[in-house]
Short mmCIF file of C-alpha atoms in Angstrom, two decimals:
data_model
loop_
_atom_site.label_atom_id
_atom_site.label_comp_id
_atom_site.label_asym_id
_atom_site.label_seq_id
_atom_site.Cartn_x
_atom_site.Cartn_y
_atom_site.Cartn_z
CA MET A 1 -17.76 -48.28 30.93
CA ASN A 2 -21.05 -49.85 29.91
CA ARG A 3 -21.98 -50.65 26.30
CA LYS A 4 -24.06 -47.49 25.87
CA SER A 5 -21.18 -45.25 26.89
CA VAL A 6 -18.80 -47.07 24.55
CA GLY A 7 -21.29 -46.85 21.70
CA LEU A 8 -21.83 -43.12 22.28
CA VAL A 9 -18.08 -42.49 22.34
CA MET A 10 -17.70 -44.41 19.07
CA ILE A 11 -20.54 -42.45 17.38
CA VAL A 12 -19.13 -39.06 18.48
CA SER A 13 -15.65 -40.09 17.41
CA GLY A 14 -16.98 -41.20 14.01
CA LEU A 15 -18.84 -37.90 13.48
CA ILE A 16 -15.71 -35.92 14.39
CA MET A 17 -13.61 -37.97 11.97
CA ALA A 18 -16.26 -37.57 9.22
CA LEU A 19 -16.28 -33.75 9.67
CA VAL A 20 -12.45 -33.57 9.68
CA GLY A 21 -12.37 -35.75 6.56
CA LEU A 22 -14.97 -33.63 4.76
CA ALA A 23 -13.18 -30.42 5.72
CA GLY A 24 -9.86 -31.94 4.60
CA TRP A 25 -11.34 -33.03 1.30
CA ILE A 26 -12.72 -29.58 0.65
CA PHE A 27 -9.74 -27.62 1.92
CA SER A 28 -6.84 -29.93 1.13
CA GLY A 29 -3.28 -28.57 1.16
CA ASN A 30 0.15 -30.12 1.61
CA ASP A 31 3.30 -28.86 3.22
CA ALA A 32 6.78 -29.60 1.94
CA SER A 33 6.84 -33.06 3.61
CA GLY A 34 3.60 -34.05 1.87
CA GLU A 35 1.55 -34.15 5.04
CA THR A 36 -1.68 -32.22 5.37
CA SER A 37 -1.25 -29.12 7.41
CA THR A 38 -3.95 -27.24 9.28
CA THR A 39 -2.11 -24.03 8.51
CA ILE A 40 -2.12 -24.75 4.83
CA ALA A 41 -5.80 -25.69 4.94
CA ALA A 42 -6.34 -22.37 6.68
CA SER A 43 -4.48 -20.65 3.93
CA THR A 44 -6.71 -22.43 1.51
CA THR A 45 -8.71 -19.50 2.63
CA SER A 46 -9.15 -17.96 -0.67
CA LEU A 47 -8.03 -14.48 -1.18
CA PRO A 48 -10.97 -12.46 -2.47
CA THR A 49 -10.61 -8.80 -1.57
CA THR A 50 -11.55 -6.60 -4.46
CA LEU A 51 -14.80 -5.61 -6.01
CA PRO A 52 -15.35 -7.84 -9.03
CA GLU A 53 -14.97 -6.41 -12.45
CA THR A 54 -18.12 -6.64 -14.55
CA SER A 55 -18.91 -6.41 -18.16
CA THR A 56 -22.23 -5.11 -19.38
CA SER A 57 -23.93 -5.77 -22.67
CA THR A 58 -27.08 -4.00 -23.80
CA THR A 59 -29.54 -5.34 -26.29
CA THR A 60 -32.32 -3.32 -27.87
CA SER A 61 -34.86 -4.96 -30.08
CA GLU A 62 -37.58 -3.39 -32.26
CA PRO A 63 -40.68 -5.16 -33.46
CA ALA A 64 -41.93 -4.65 -37.02
CA THR A 65 -44.00 -1.73 -35.82
CA THR A 66 -42.48 1.65 -34.84
CA THR A 67 -42.55 0.83 -31.13
CA THR A 68 -39.13 0.51 -29.45
CA MET A 69 -38.72 -2.12 -26.66
CA PRO A 70 -36.74 -1.19 -23.55
CA SER A 71 -33.11 -2.15 -23.22
CA THR A 72 -32.01 -5.18 -21.18
CA THR A 73 -28.72 -5.31 -19.33
CA THR A 74 -26.83 -8.49 -18.45
CA THR A 75 -23.99 -8.39 -15.95
CA THR A 76 -21.34 -11.12 -15.79
CA ILE A 77 -18.46 -11.47 -13.33
CA ASP A 78 -14.90 -11.62 -14.54
CA ALA A 79 -13.99 -14.36 -11.96
CA SER A 80 -10.27 -14.36 -12.59
CA GLY A 81 -9.95 -10.57 -12.51
CA SER A 82 -12.12 -10.30 -9.42
CA ILE A 83 -10.15 -12.88 -7.50
CA GLN A 84 -6.82 -11.38 -8.64
CA GLY A 85 -8.09 -8.02 -7.27
CA PHE A 86 -9.32 -9.63 -4.02
CA VAL A 87 -6.02 -11.28 -3.06
CA PRO A 88 -4.06 -8.07 -2.49
CA ALA A 89 -6.93 -6.67 -0.40
CA PHE A 90 -7.00 -9.95 1.58
CA ALA A 91 -3.26 -9.75 2.14
CA ASP A 92 -3.55 -6.08 3.15
CA ALA A 93 -6.28 -6.94 5.65
CA ILE A 94 -3.95 -9.57 7.19
CA ALA A 95 -1.12 -6.99 7.40
CA ARG A 96 -3.50 -4.49 9.08
CA GLU A 97 -4.90 -7.24 11.39
CA ASP A 98 -8.40 -6.34 10.12
CA VAL A 99 -10.27 -9.36 11.50
CA ASP A 100 -13.65 -7.66 10.77
CA PHE A 101 -12.87 -7.53 7.06
CA LEU A 102 -11.67 -11.11 7.04
CA ILE A 103 -14.85 -12.28 8.78
CA ALA A 104 -17.06 -10.18 6.48
CA THR A 105 -15.49 -11.69 3.38
CA LEU A 106 -15.75 -15.33 4.53
CA HIS A 107 -18.15 -17.38 2.38
CA PRO A 108 -21.45 -17.95 4.24
CA SER A 109 -21.02 -21.74 3.95
CA VAL A 110 -17.95 -21.50 6.22
CA LEU A 111 -20.09 -19.84 8.90
CA ALA A 112 -22.72 -22.56 8.35
CA LEU A 113 -20.05 -25.12 9.31
CA PHE A 114 -18.34 -23.10 12.08
CA ASP A 115 -19.73 -20.45 14.35
CA GLU A 116 -18.46 -16.87 13.92
CA GLU A 117 -16.58 -16.86 17.24
CA SER A 118 -14.59 -19.99 16.20
CA CYS A 119 -13.74 -18.31 12.86
CA ARG A 120 -12.79 -15.07 14.61
CA THR A 121 -10.45 -16.98 16.97
CA PHE A 122 -8.97 -19.02 14.11
CA ILE A 123 -8.37 -15.91 11.99
CA THR A 124 -6.75 -14.09 14.91
CA GLU A 125 -4.51 -16.98 15.85
CA GLU A 126 -3.68 -18.43 12.43
CA ILE A 127 -4.53 -16.29 9.44
CA LEU A 128 -3.04 -13.13 10.89
CA GLU A 129 0.26 -15.05 11.07
CA LEU A 130 0.39 -15.32 7.22
CA GLU A 131 2.80 -13.05 5.40
CA GLN A 132 3.46 -12.36 1.71
CA TYR A 133 0.17 -13.94 0.68
CA ARG A 134 -0.13 -13.93 -3.12
CA LEU A 135 -1.52 -15.77 -6.12
CA ILE A 136 1.08 -17.74 -8.03
CA GLY A 137 -1.05 -19.43 -10.66
CA GLU A 138 -4.11 -19.18 -12.84
CA ILE A 139 -7.62 -19.23 -11.48
CA ALA A 140 -9.50 -22.42 -12.33
CA GLY A 141 -13.18 -23.18 -12.09
CA PRO A 142 -15.90 -23.05 -11.31
CA THR A 143 -16.60 -26.52 -9.93
CA THR A 144 -19.76 -27.09 -7.94
CA GLN A 145 -18.99 -28.21 -4.37
CA LEU A 146 -21.29 -28.94 -1.45
CA VAL A 147 -20.07 -26.89 1.54
CA GLY A 148 -22.00 -26.47 4.76
CA GLY A 149 -25.12 -27.82 3.07
CA MET A 150 -24.82 -25.23 0.25
CA GLU A 151 -23.99 -25.91 -3.41
CA VAL A 152 -21.18 -23.47 -4.24
CA ASP A 153 -19.59 -22.64 -7.59
CA MET A 154 -16.00 -22.65 -6.35
CA TYR A 155 -12.87 -21.29 -8.01
CA GLN A 156 -9.34 -22.30 -7.05
CA GLY A 157 -5.97 -20.71 -7.40
CA ALA A 158 -2.44 -21.56 -6.32
CA VAL A 159 -1.16 -19.31 -3.54
CA ALA A 160 2.13 -18.84 -1.73
CA PHE A 161 2.73 -17.36 1.70
CA ALA A 162 5.02 -17.43 4.70
CA PHE A 163 3.76 -18.82 7.96
CA ARG A 164 5.89 -18.36 11.07
CA GLY A 165 9.02 -18.03 8.96
CA GLN A 166 8.40 -21.02 6.69
CA GLU A 167 7.33 -20.76 3.01
CA PHE A 168 4.26 -22.68 1.80
CA THR A 169 2.25 -23.10 -1.38
CA SER A 170 -1.33 -24.27 -1.39
CA GLU A 171 -4.65 -24.06 -3.27
CA ALA A 172 -7.01 -21.32 -2.16
CA ALA A 173 -10.75 -21.53 -2.75
CA PHE A 174 -13.05 -18.61 -3.70
CA ALA A 175 -16.65 -18.06 -4.71
CA PHE A 176 -18.98 -15.15 -5.34
CA VAL A 177 -21.89 -13.95 -3.27
CA ASP A 178 -23.95 -11.14 -4.81
CA GLY A 179 -21.05 -10.37 -7.18
CA GLN A 180 -18.52 -10.08 -4.33
CA THR A 181 -15.52 -12.38 -3.91
CA ARG A 182 -15.57 -14.59 -0.80
CA TRP A 183 -12.87 -16.93 0.63
CA PHE A 184 -12.89 -20.28 2.36
CA THR A 185 -11.14 -21.65 5.39
CA GLN A 186 -11.48 -24.28 8.01
CA CYS A 187 -12.09 -22.45 11.31
CA GLY A 188 -10.42 -25.00 13.64
CA SER A 189 -10.50 -28.75 13.64
CA GLY A 190 -14.30 -29.04 13.28
#
């Protein structure tokens, strides 16, 4: 091999390692032995599956004259309640092998990192193998993360599931897009 070929191989290898490291940092998870597991990172796929609950407050103000100003409505998302509602729908979609739902509820930043076909394959081969997917802890967040070139206000929650007969716990990541819960995963090795 000449020097140019060796240099090119080293650059490509470095880029691959950097992507894997970034994805591992964002979607970290450990199995019982303490080693990072692709399956667990895949299960870091947050579980949003329910329409978020919202609360509405209305404020009406009147100036000193007899004219009444129009009402203003502010809508906020109950992040914890929305994610808790999404997880059972996510688990149900896995049980029904509803890959279209799982793709539709992926966070757009995941599709910015991986193409849809890679995610579809990953979901079919890995995520559909998950059983008894459930939240086992409180929802924490948000923390702002940079994912796929997007700043994302991300929430995390501890989850448990069975994968090919073995029990795992991991952290799942969620965020909201237009008030809808979205989940994260790593669609392959990058």
